[in-house]
Amino acid sequence: MAEELIPETPENESDRTAEAEGTEEPIKQRKNGLYPEVSDELAENMKSGWADTELHDLEPIAQAAHTERRRAALSARFPGERLVIPAGNLRTRSNDTEYAFRASTEYAYLTGDQSHDGVLVLEPTADGHKATVHLLPRSDRENGEFWLDGQGELWVGRRHSLAEAGRLLGITAEDVRELPQKLREATGPVRVVRGHDAGVESALNDKVTAERDEELRVFLSEARLVKDEFEIAELQRACDATARGFEDVVRVLDRAEATSERYIEGTFFLRARVDGNDVGYGSICAAGPHATTLHWVRNDGAVRSGELLLLDAGVETTELYTADVTRTLPINGRFTELQRRIYDAVYEAQEAGIAAVKPGAPYRDFHDAAQRVLATRLVEWGLLGDLDVEKVLELGLQRRWTLHGTGHMLGMDVHDCAAARRETYVAGTLEPGMCLTVEPGLYFQADDLTVPEEYRGIGVRIEDDILVTEDGNRNLSAALPRQADEIEAWMARLKG
């Protein structure tokens, strides 16, 4: 990684304010940089001799019509109010390196843009709202920002001009560095999506309330419950790429055995970066007893023949929609008798859960159907004494081994729509266009003395991404086999 002359761009509110008020702070130099000064001659030389790279033939992005419709729905919900939705800022990983940026879901959903520091503002008008996206413009060549600043374009790459961004997004674009002062001077009711841009929130500090801002966040969460055709296509694309990632993993299991779970993690990550933007969440590459830890993301354990691999992973597309798929695979390609018995119970539970996903059904029906199957099998195996299934379900005793809920909404976030009201989500009714996971599991901890020793350390989960359709459902991740015999045949074919 090259050592830039200047470590960082203005990050905080005071820096932005200084720029907006014309009192631009000097670009800071790295304390231990090899070039402590810039000569007047070099500074002058760097100002000129550059070709005009403005792009004039840009067409709107694919989802521009969808984002316009989403903004219209937001405008109708909050007439007469100024609405502020930030993308977020870069976050420091260590010293002068940043985490990879991922725009806030609300901002990306309403604009289709993924620029750091971006802010969407809906200004109230007589008949609705005027949308403006506030962005960083091209780096300034006159003051040397483009080559001296750590976020200058010679360091991190060209960004779109405001005119280019406006054409792409179908929204008027303005300089975000001027926004804080505009927000301070704003009058009338204002709402902001919190938690992404401290500078924006500071500028609105005396104009907003937590309760009103939460209503905005809840509305935007519930707006994503039913996906449009663009979103459904993105989710299918994510699932298809994820299936390819699982195939990649199966092909290299021998190399994972020679190294660790990290080989599996790295293999899937390569697919996510080639076919999408990133992984949608930290991949769970849990081999052997690690499969009984629900969110095992350390991925530093051994991969051993004869044990199971629980792989829970999803590709996030370039438009930020993620899959969320789990398969539990025999590392050597063949289930043992006990592994298959447990696997088949989970498969049966998932089948019951998927069958319950249909329009008009209560959301939690799929969870109840899957839990009933698992409770029945646990009773049959003698793990719950002389209690019958109804009593087990009444007391929730099966949860010692099933642990988690059987699914969740899916979309731009792996746990999408999380801020929605209970009555529209977990206590609501399924509608066509909703997308959710169905993911029952059984987990027998290595230190669980209430089960026979041979069960201990076995964890199984099967998870698919299910779209509610007009007449039932569609499994978006059906490209991956689920039934035990199919799993074994699929693995044998991939291993050659």
mmCIF file of C-alpha atoms in Angstrom, residues 53-407:
data_model
loop_
_atom_site.group_PDB
_atom_site.id
_atom_site.type_symbol
_atom_site.label_atom_id
_atom_site.label_comp_id
_atom_site.label_asym_id
_atom_site.label_seq_id
_atom_site.Cartn_x
_atom_site.Cartn_y
_atom_site.Cartn_z
ATOM 1 C CA THR A 53 -12.893 13.508 -18.466
ATOM 2 C CA GLU A 54 -16.492 14.633 -17.944
ATOM 3 C CA LEU A 55 -18.920 11.903 -19.063
ATOM 4 C CA HIS A 56 -21.810 13.229 -21.148
ATOM 5 C CA ASP A 57 -23.592 10.129 -22.464
ATOM 6 C CA LEU A 58 -24.702 8.534 -19.191
ATOM 7 C CA GLU A 59 -28.073 6.832 -18.893
ATOM 8 C CA PRO A 60 -30.028 6.448 -15.634
ATOM 9 C CA ILE A 61 -29.128 3.403 -13.556
ATOM 10 C CA ALA A 62 -31.326 0.313 -13.850
ATOM 11 C CA GLN A 63 -33.289 0.958 -10.676
ATOM 12 C CA ALA A 64 -33.839 4.714 -11.125
ATOM 13 C CA ALA A 65 -37.552 4.280 -11.814
ATOM 14 C CA HIS A 66 -37.893 2.089 -8.723
ATOM 15 C CA THR A 67 -36.060 4.515 -6.447
ATOM 16 C CA GLU A 68 -38.247 7.338 -7.738
ATOM 17 C CA ARG A 69 -41.347 5.357 -6.813
ATOM 18 C CA ARG A 70 -39.921 4.593 -3.370
ATOM 19 C CA ARG A 71 -39.228 8.285 -2.758
ATOM 20 C CA ALA A 72 -42.781 9.122 -3.841
ATOM 21 C CA ALA A 73 -44.180 6.713 -1.234
ATOM 22 C CA LEU A 74 -41.943 8.287 1.411
ATOM 23 C CA SER A 75 -43.075 11.769 0.369
ATOM 24 C CA ALA A 76 -46.727 10.776 0.661
ATOM 25 C CA ARG A 77 -46.197 9.440 4.181
ATOM 26 C CA PHE A 78 -44.558 12.608 5.544
ATOM 27 C CA PRO A 79 -46.087 15.612 3.723
ATOM 28 C CA GLY A 80 -44.719 19.017 4.606
ATOM 29 C CA GLU A 81 -41.645 17.669 6.396
ATOM 30 C CA ARG A 82 -37.973 17.816 5.477
ATOM 31 C CA LEU A 83 -36.539 14.273 5.356
ATOM 32 C CA VAL A 84 -32.796 13.623 5.625
ATOM 33 C CA ILE A 85 -31.317 10.206 4.815
ATOM 34 C CA PRO A 86 -27.492 9.903 5.021
ATOM 35 C CA ALA A 87 -25.314 7.229 3.404
ATOM 36 C CA GLY A 88 -22.759 7.326 6.204
ATOM 37 C CA ASN A 89 -19.060 8.109 6.430
ATOM 38 C CA LEU A 90 -15.852 6.145 6.211
ATOM 39 C CA ARG A 91 -14.890 4.427 9.456
ATOM 40 C CA THR A 92 -11.295 4.076 10.597
ATOM 41 C CA ARG A 93 -10.032 0.515 10.884
ATOM 42 C CA SER A 94 -6.635 1.433 12.263
ATOM 43 C CA ASN A 95 -4.560 4.614 12.107
ATOM 44 C CA ASP A 96 -5.128 5.866 8.540
ATOM 45 C CA THR A 97 -6.804 2.845 6.974
ATOM 46 C CA GLU A 98 -10.574 2.585 6.674
ATOM 47 C CA TYR A 99 -13.062 -0.242 6.604
ATOM 48 C CA ALA A 100 -14.584 -0.948 3.213
ATOM 49 C CA PHE A 101 -17.546 1.408 2.926
ATOM 50 C CA ARG A 102 -21.108 0.138 2.676
ATOM 51 C CA ALA A 103 -23.841 2.753 2.252
ATOM 52 C CA SER A 104 -26.737 2.725 4.697
ATOM 53 C CA THR A 105 -29.588 0.545 3.524
ATOM 54 C CA GLU A 106 -32.119 3.383 3.700
ATOM 55 C CA TYR A 107 -29.978 5.680 1.529
ATOM 56 C CA ALA A 108 -29.157 3.026 -1.081
ATOM 57 C CA TYR A 109 -32.807 1.907 -1.197
ATOM 58 C CA LEU A 110 -34.005 5.434 -1.986
ATOM 59 C CA THR A 111 -31.231 6.540 -4.359
ATOM 60 C CA GLY A 112 -29.402 3.551 -5.837
ATOM 61 C CA ASP A 113 -26.180 5.370 -4.902
ATOM 62 C CA GLN A 114 -23.413 3.939 -2.721
ATOM 63 C CA SER A 115 -21.126 6.950 -2.197
ATOM 64 C CA HIS A 116 -19.701 7.623 1.233
ATOM 65 C CA ASP A 117 -20.751 10.974 2.750
ATOM 66 C CA GLY A 118 -23.817 11.131 0.487
ATOM 67 C CA VAL A 119 -27.042 12.566 1.929
ATOM 68 C CA LEU A 120 -30.508 12.457 0.372
ATOM 69 C CA VAL A 121 -32.738 15.370 1.344
ATOM 70 C CA LEU A 122 -36.429 15.594 0.512
ATOM 71 C CA GLU A 123 -37.494 19.231 0.755
ATOM 72 C CA PRO A 124 -41.248 19.784 1.202
ATOM 73 C CA THR A 125 -43.089 21.558 -1.612
ATOM 74 C CA ALA A 126 -46.699 22.501 -2.224
ATOM 75 C CA ASP A 127 -47.404 19.186 -3.950
ATOM 76 C CA GLY A 128 -44.920 16.787 -2.330
ATOM 77 C CA HIS A 129 -41.150 16.959 -2.059
ATOM 78 C CA LYS A 130 -38.134 17.920 -4.127
ATOM 79 C CA ALA A 131 -35.368 15.332 -3.854
ATOM 80 C CA THR A 132 -31.724 16.379 -3.834
ATOM 81 C CA VAL A 133 -28.756 14.090 -3.328
ATOM 82 C CA HIS A 134 -25.778 15.801 -1.708
ATOM 83 C CA LEU A 135 -22.432 14.288 -2.706
ATOM 84 C CA LEU A 136 -18.741 15.021 -2.747
ATOM 85 C CA PRO A 137 -17.906 16.615 -6.112
ATOM 86 C CA ARG A 138 -14.833 15.781 -8.174
ATOM 87 C CA SER A 139 -11.564 16.434 -6.339
ATOM 88 C CA ASP A 140 -10.362 20.027 -6.589
ATOM 89 C CA ARG A 141 -7.302 20.352 -8.827
ATOM 90 C CA GLU A 142 -6.784 24.030 -8.111
ATOM 91 C CA ASN A 143 -5.961 23.576 -4.410
ATOM 92 C CA GLY A 144 -4.183 20.233 -4.879
ATOM 93 C CA GLU A 145 -6.831 18.152 -3.118
ATOM 94 C CA PHE A 146 -6.938 15.588 -5.919
ATOM 95 C CA TRP A 147 -3.311 14.519 -5.356
ATOM 96 C CA LEU A 148 -2.474 15.689 -1.827
ATOM 97 C CA ASP A 149 -5.514 14.562 0.107
ATOM 98 C CA GLY A 150 -5.785 10.965 1.330
ATOM 99 C CA GLN A 151 -9.235 10.715 -0.283
ATOM 100 C CA GLY A 152 -8.205 12.619 -3.389
ATOM 101 C CA GLU A 153 -8.917 10.986 -6.716
ATOM 102 C CA LEU A 154 -5.289 10.122 -7.482
ATOM 103 C CA TRP A 155 -5.292 8.037 -4.286
ATOM 104 C CA VAL A 156 -8.713 6.369 -4.258
ATOM 105 C CA GLY A 157 -10.012 6.772 -7.797
ATOM 106 C CA ARG A 158 -12.254 9.035 -9.811
ATOM 107 C CA ARG A 159 -15.720 9.821 -8.538
ATOM 108 C CA HIS A 160 -18.630 11.127 -10.559
ATOM 109 C CA SER A 161 -19.122 14.827 -11.002
ATOM 110 C CA LEU A 162 -22.354 16.237 -9.603
ATOM 111 C CA ALA A 163 -23.767 16.515 -13.114
ATOM 112 C CA GLU A 164 -22.886 12.896 -13.873
ATOM 113 C CA ALA A 165 -24.393 11.690 -10.595
ATOM 114 C CA GLY A 166 -27.583 13.615 -11.299
ATOM 115 C CA ARG A 167 -27.991 11.936 -14.672
ATOM 116 C CA LEU A 168 -27.273 8.473 -13.298
ATOM 117 C CA LEU A 169 -29.558 8.697 -10.284
ATOM 118 C CA GLY A 170 -32.298 10.856 -11.787
ATOM 119 C CA ILE A 171 -31.957 13.250 -8.839
ATOM 120 C CA THR A 172 -30.540 16.766 -8.645
ATOM 121 C CA ALA A 173 -27.039 16.557 -7.113
ATOM 122 C CA GLU A 174 -25.379 19.251 -5.018
ATOM 123 C CA ASP A 175 -22.156 19.633 -3.030
ATOM 124 C CA VAL A 176 -22.510 17.861 0.331
ATOM 125 C CA ARG A 177 -19.927 20.155 1.931
ATOM 126 C CA GLU A 178 -22.482 22.966 1.801
ATOM 127 C CA LEU A 179 -25.233 20.895 3.409
ATOM 128 C CA PRO A 180 -24.539 21.321 7.154
ATOM 129 C CA GLN A 181 -25.073 25.076 7.001
ATOM 130 C CA LYS A 182 -28.260 24.596 4.974
ATOM 131 C CA LEU A 183 -29.573 22.182 7.570
ATOM 132 C CA ARG A 184 -28.781 24.595 10.387
ATOM 133 C CA GLU A 185 -30.786 27.280 8.636
ATOM 134 C CA ALA A 186 -33.697 24.971 7.834
ATOM 135 C CA THR A 187 -37.094 25.730 9.294
ATOM 136 C CA GLY A 188 -40.148 23.565 9.773
ATOM 137 C CA PRO A 189 -40.418 19.918 10.811
ATOM 138 C CA VAL A 190 -37.421 17.717 10.063
ATOM 139 C CA ARG A 191 -36.731 13.988 10.378
ATOM 140 C CA VAL A 192 -33.394 12.212 9.958
ATOM 141 C CA VAL A 193 -32.294 8.584 9.787
ATOM 142 C CA ARG A 194 -29.896 8.365 12.714
ATOM 143 C CA GLY A 195 -26.720 6.428 13.288
ATOM 144 C CA HIS A 196 -24.899 7.054 10.005
ATOM 145 C CA ASP A 197 -23.583 10.628 9.893
ATOM 146 C CA ALA A 198 -22.708 12.454 13.111
ATOM 147 C CA GLY A 199 -22.129 15.725 11.253
ATOM 148 C CA VAL A 200 -25.614 15.732 9.767
ATOM 149 C CA GLU A 201 -27.156 14.862 13.108
ATOM 150 C CA SER A 202 -25.220 17.651 14.806
ATOM 151 C CA ALA A 203 -26.499 20.179 12.295
ATOM 152 C CA LEU A 204 -30.078 19.078 13.054
ATOM 153 C CA ASN A 205 -29.614 18.666 16.790
ATOM 154 C CA ASP A 206 -32.196 21.260 17.830
ATOM 155 C CA LYS A 207 -34.697 20.390 15.092
ATOM 156 C CA VAL A 208 -35.381 16.663 15.506
ATOM 157 C CA THR A 209 -36.661 14.271 18.145
ATOM 158 C CA ALA A 210 -35.823 10.620 18.684
ATOM 159 C CA GLU A 211 -39.478 9.613 18.514
ATOM 160 C CA ARG A 212 -40.140 11.312 15.174
ATOM 161 C CA ASP A 213 -36.909 10.021 13.694
ATOM 162 C CA GLU A 214 -37.808 6.482 14.749
ATOM 163 C CA GLU A 215 -41.103 6.793 12.861
ATOM 164 C CA LEU A 216 -39.100 7.554 9.716
ATOM 165 C CA ARG A 217 -36.827 4.548 10.276
ATOM 166 C CA VAL A 218 -39.801 2.261 10.905
ATOM 167 C CA PHE A 219 -41.566 3.423 7.744
ATOM 168 C CA LEU A 220 -38.494 2.789 5.596
ATOM 169 C CA SER A 221 -38.077 -0.644 7.165
ATOM 170 C CA GLU A 222 -41.689 -1.598 6.484
ATOM 171 C CA ALA A 223 -41.487 -0.216 2.935
ATOM 172 C CA ARG A 224 -39.001 -3.001 2.170
ATOM 173 C CA LEU A 225 -41.235 -5.838 3.386
ATOM 174 C CA VAL A 226 -42.682 -6.386 -0.096
ATOM 175 C CA LYS A 227 -40.049 -6.500 -2.826
ATOM 176 C CA ASP A 228 -40.544 -5.081 -6.311
ATOM 177 C CA GLU A 229 -39.465 -6.881 -9.476
ATOM 178 C CA PHE A 230 -36.013 -5.271 -9.440
ATOM 179 C CA GLU A 231 -35.387 -6.463 -5.905
ATOM 180 C CA ILE A 232 -36.643 -9.985 -6.618
ATOM 181 C CA ALA A 233 -34.282 -10.231 -9.596
ATOM 182 C CA GLU A 234 -31.385 -9.068 -7.402
ATOM 183 C CA LEU A 235 -32.220 -11.638 -4.716
ATOM 184 C CA GLN A 236 -32.315 -14.364 -7.345
ATOM 185 C CA ARG A 237 -28.950 -13.181 -8.649
ATOM 186 C CA ALA A 238 -27.566 -13.307 -5.115
ATOM 187 C CA CYS A 239 -28.847 -16.846 -4.606
ATOM 188 C CA ASP A 240 -27.438 -18.041 -7.921
ATOM 189 C CA ALA A 241 -24.004 -16.644 -7.087
ATOM 190 C CA THR A 242 -24.220 -18.175 -3.620
ATOM 191 C CA ALA A 243 -24.931 -21.591 -5.127
ATOM 192 C CA ARG A 244 -21.769 -21.261 -7.208
ATOM 193 C CA GLY A 245 -19.878 -20.336 -4.055
ATOM 194 C CA PHE A 246 -21.059 -23.491 -2.299
ATOM 195 C CA GLU A 247 -19.945 -25.543 -5.278
ATOM 196 C CA ASP A 248 -16.528 -23.869 -5.109
ATOM 197 C CA VAL A 249 -16.247 -24.911 -1.458
ATOM 198 C CA VAL A 250 -17.120 -28.547 -2.091
ATOM 199 C CA ARG A 251 -14.431 -28.747 -4.768
ATOM 200 C CA VAL A 252 -11.704 -27.660 -2.310
ATOM 201 C CA LEU A 253 -12.718 -29.518 0.843
ATOM 202 C CA ASP A 254 -9.550 -31.595 0.657
ATOM 203 C CA ARG A 255 -7.497 -28.400 0.828
ATOM 204 C CA ALA A 256 -9.599 -27.177 3.732
ATOM 205 C CA GLU A 257 -8.828 -30.426 5.549
ATOM 206 C CA ALA A 258 -5.151 -29.704 5.040
ATOM 207 C CA THR A 259 -5.484 -26.175 6.434
ATOM 208 C CA SER A 260 -8.583 -24.974 8.326
ATOM 209 C CA GLU A 261 -12.064 -23.482 8.081
ATOM 210 C CA ARG A 262 -10.395 -20.331 6.775
ATOM 211 C CA TYR A 263 -9.800 -22.034 3.427
ATOM 212 C CA ILE A 264 -13.564 -22.442 3.144
ATOM 213 C CA GLU A 265 -14.150 -18.833 4.141
ATOM 214 C CA GLY A 266 -11.613 -17.552 1.636
ATOM 215 C CA THR A 267 -12.972 -19.725 -1.162
ATOM 216 C CA PHE A 268 -16.509 -18.431 -0.711
ATOM 217 C CA PHE A 269 -15.278 -14.850 -0.338
ATOM 218 C CA LEU A 270 -13.559 -15.070 -3.722
ATOM 219 C CA ARG A 271 -16.874 -16.002 -5.341
ATOM 220 C CA ALA A 272 -18.647 -13.154 -3.522
ATOM 221 C CA ARG A 273 -16.137 -10.604 -4.789
ATOM 222 C CA VAL A 274 -16.118 -11.950 -8.342
ATOM 223 C CA ASP A 275 -19.880 -12.354 -8.751
ATOM 224 C CA GLY A 276 -21.055 -9.598 -6.408
ATOM 225 C CA ASN A 277 -20.024 -6.795 -4.100
ATOM 226 C CA ASP A 278 -19.051 -8.753 -0.995
ATOM 227 C CA VAL A 279 -20.400 -11.331 1.407
ATOM 228 C CA GLY A 280 -23.706 -10.177 2.848
ATOM 229 C CA TYR A 281 -22.563 -11.056 6.373
ATOM 230 C CA GLY A 282 -19.686 -12.842 8.048
ATOM 231 C CA SER A 283 -19.561 -16.357 6.607
ATOM 232 C CA ILE A 284 -20.158 -19.179 9.090
ATOM 233 C CA CYS A 285 -17.786 -22.004 8.103
ATOM 234 C CA ALA A 286 -18.378 -24.284 11.065
ATOM 235 C CA ALA A 287 -16.819 -27.744 10.956
ATOM 236 C CA GLY A 288 -17.341 -30.483 13.521
ATOM 237 C CA PRO A 289 -18.508 -29.234 16.941
ATOM 238 C CA HIS A 290 -18.258 -25.619 15.794
ATOM 239 C CA ALA A 291 -21.519 -26.274 13.935
ATOM 240 C CA THR A 292 -23.312 -26.103 17.275
ATOM 241 C CA THR A 293 -22.277 -22.432 17.688
ATOM 242 C CA LEU A 294 -24.929 -20.473 15.826
ATOM 243 C CA HIS A 295 -22.734 -17.613 14.611
ATOM 244 C CA TRP A 296 -19.323 -19.239 14.410
ATOM 245 C CA VAL A 297 -17.398 -16.652 12.359
ATOM 246 C CA ARG A 298 -13.887 -17.174 13.756
ATOM 247 C CA ASN A 299 -13.449 -19.874 11.130
ATOM 248 C CA ASP A 300 -10.114 -20.995 12.500
ATOM 249 C CA GLY A 301 -10.888 -24.606 13.368
ATOM 250 C CA ALA A 302 -9.949 -27.941 11.878
ATOM 251 C CA VAL A 303 -11.851 -29.560 9.019
ATOM 252 C CA ARG A 304 -11.932 -33.328 9.589
ATOM 253 C CA SER A 305 -13.155 -36.224 7.498
ATOM 254 C CA GLY A 306 -16.134 -37.963 9.101
ATOM 255 C CA GLU A 307 -17.530 -34.752 10.598
ATOM 256 C CA LEU A 308 -20.062 -32.279 9.268
ATOM 257 C CA LEU A 309 -19.508 -28.817 7.817
ATOM 258 C CA LEU A 310 -22.242 -26.252 8.468
ATOM 259 C CA LEU A 311 -21.750 -23.531 5.855
ATOM 260 C CA ASP A 312 -23.979 -20.471 6.269
ATOM 261 C CA ALA A 313 -23.019 -17.848 3.686
ATOM 262 C CA GLY A 314 -24.469 -15.419 1.180
ATOM 263 C CA VAL A 315 -23.263 -13.315 -1.725
ATOM 264 C CA GLU A 316 -24.252 -9.642 -1.679
ATOM 265 C CA THR A 317 -24.867 -8.292 -5.188
ATOM 266 C CA THR A 318 -23.378 -5.067 -6.493
ATOM 267 C CA GLU A 319 -26.771 -3.479 -5.753
ATOM 268 C CA LEU A 320 -26.478 -4.631 -2.091
ATOM 269 C CA TYR A 321 -29.078 -7.430 -1.986
ATOM 270 C CA THR A 322 -27.907 -10.516 -0.142
ATOM 271 C CA ALA A 323 -28.660 -14.208 -0.131
ATOM 272 C CA ASP A 324 -28.618 -16.187 3.131
ATOM 273 C CA VAL A 325 -28.206 -19.919 2.575
ATOM 274 C CA THR A 326 -27.075 -22.797 4.792
ATOM 275 C CA ARG A 327 -26.131 -26.331 3.904
ATOM 276 C CA THR A 328 -24.758 -28.968 6.275
ATOM 277 C CA LEU A 329 -22.398 -31.243 4.392
ATOM 278 C CA PRO A 330 -20.523 -34.452 5.278
ATOM 279 C CA ILE A 331 -16.896 -33.447 4.832
ATOM 280 C CA ASN A 332 -15.946 -36.808 3.321
ATOM 281 C CA GLY A 333 -19.066 -36.843 1.144
ATOM 282 C CA ARG A 334 -21.069 -39.461 3.091
ATOM 283 C CA PHE A 335 -23.347 -39.072 6.105
ATOM 284 C CA THR A 336 -22.994 -41.522 8.964
ATOM 285 C CA GLU A 337 -26.188 -43.207 10.120
ATOM 286 C CA LEU A 338 -26.620 -40.844 13.071
ATOM 287 C CA GLN A 339 -25.695 -37.747 11.062
ATOM 288 C CA ARG A 340 -28.292 -38.709 8.465
ATOM 289 C CA ARG A 341 -30.965 -39.287 11.118
ATOM 290 C CA ILE A 342 -30.457 -35.813 12.524
ATOM 291 C CA TYR A 343 -30.132 -34.288 9.066
ATOM 292 C CA ASP A 344 -33.347 -35.934 7.866
ATOM 293 C CA ALA A 345 -35.228 -34.557 10.866
ATOM 294 C CA VAL A 346 -34.099 -31.036 10.025
ATOM 295 C CA TYR A 347 -34.906 -31.564 6.345
ATOM 296 C CA GLU A 348 -38.401 -32.758 7.250
ATOM 297 C CA ALA A 349 -38.853 -29.698 9.467
ATOM 298 C CA GLN A 350 -37.732 -27.400 6.669
ATOM 299 C CA GLU A 351 -40.100 -29.045 4.218
ATOM 300 C CA ALA A 352 -42.972 -28.413 6.644
ATOM 301 C CA GLY A 353 -41.857 -24.811 7.115
ATOM 302 C CA ILE A 354 -41.574 -24.088 3.399
ATOM 303 C CA ALA A 355 -45.016 -25.596 2.767
ATOM 304 C CA ALA A 356 -46.473 -23.110 5.252
ATOM 305 C CA VAL A 357 -45.130 -20.091 3.337
ATOM 306 C CA LYS A 358 -48.019 -18.747 1.258
ATOM 307 C CA PRO A 359 -49.949 -15.517 0.819
ATOM 308 C CA GLY A 360 -52.489 -14.842 3.548
ATOM 309 C CA ALA A 361 -50.809 -17.122 6.065
ATOM 310 C CA PRO A 362 -49.738 -15.739 9.435
ATOM 311 C CA TYR A 363 -46.016 -14.999 9.313
ATOM 312 C CA ARG A 364 -45.139 -17.355 12.152
ATOM 313 C CA ASP A 365 -46.889 -20.414 10.659
ATOM 314 C CA PHE A 366 -43.681 -21.628 9.003
ATOM 315 C CA HIS A 367 -41.831 -21.419 12.314
ATOM 316 C CA ASP A 368 -44.544 -23.311 14.202
ATOM 317 C CA ALA A 369 -44.703 -26.030 11.519
ATOM 318 C CA ALA A 370 -40.948 -26.614 11.601
ATOM 319 C CA GLN A 371 -40.739 -26.585 15.391
ATOM 320 C CA ARG A 372 -43.513 -29.190 15.654
ATOM 321 C CA VAL A 373 -41.560 -31.590 13.442
ATOM 322 C CA LEU A 374 -38.371 -31.124 15.439
ATOM 323 C CA ALA A 375 -40.172 -31.523 18.768
ATOM 324 C CA THR A 376 -41.757 -34.735 17.491
ATOM 325 C CA ARG A 377 -38.397 -36.209 16.536
ATOM 326 C CA LEU A 378 -36.797 -35.199 19.852
ATOM 327 C CA VAL A 379 -39.623 -36.930 21.728
ATOM 328 C CA GLU A 380 -39.271 -40.037 19.545
ATOM 329 C CA TRP A 381 -35.532 -40.158 20.294
ATOM 330 C CA GLY A 382 -36.283 -40.201 24.011
ATOM 331 C CA LEU A 383 -34.543 -36.897 24.754
ATOM 332 C CA LEU A 384 -37.523 -35.348 26.587
ATOM 333 C CA GLY A 385 -38.536 -38.088 28.972
ATOM 334 C CA ASP A 386 -42.187 -39.070 28.943
ATOM 335 C CA LEU A 387 -43.546 -35.668 27.830
ATOM 336 C CA ASP A 388 -45.726 -35.568 24.741
ATOM 337 C CA VAL A 389 -45.184 -33.200 21.827
ATOM 338 C CA GLU A 390 -47.930 -30.767 22.820
ATOM 339 C CA LYS A 391 -46.470 -30.290 26.281
ATOM 340 C CA VAL A 392 -42.971 -29.898 24.898
ATOM 341 C CA LEU A 393 -44.153 -27.154 22.535
ATOM 342 C CA GLU A 394 -46.186 -25.473 25.270
ATOM 343 C CA LEU A 395 -43.116 -25.264 27.502
ATOM 344 C CA GLY A 396 -40.679 -24.612 24.658
ATOM 345 C CA LEU A 397 -38.431 -27.432 25.832
ATOM 346 C CA GLN A 398 -37.334 -28.287 22.286
ATOM 347 C CA ARG A 399 -35.477 -24.970 22.237
ATOM 348 C CA ARG A 400 -32.560 -26.492 24.161
ATOM 349 C CA TRP A 401 -31.606 -28.058 20.816
ATOM 350 C CA THR A 402 -33.410 -25.893 18.217
ATOM 351 C CA LEU A 403 -32.271 -22.607 19.804
ATOM 352 C CA HIS A 404 -33.297 -19.989 17.240
ATOM 353 C CA GLY A 405 -36.295 -18.822 15.252
ATOM 354 C CA THR A 406 -36.924 -20.592 11.964
ATOM 355 C CA GLY A 407 -36.377 -17.591 9.705
#
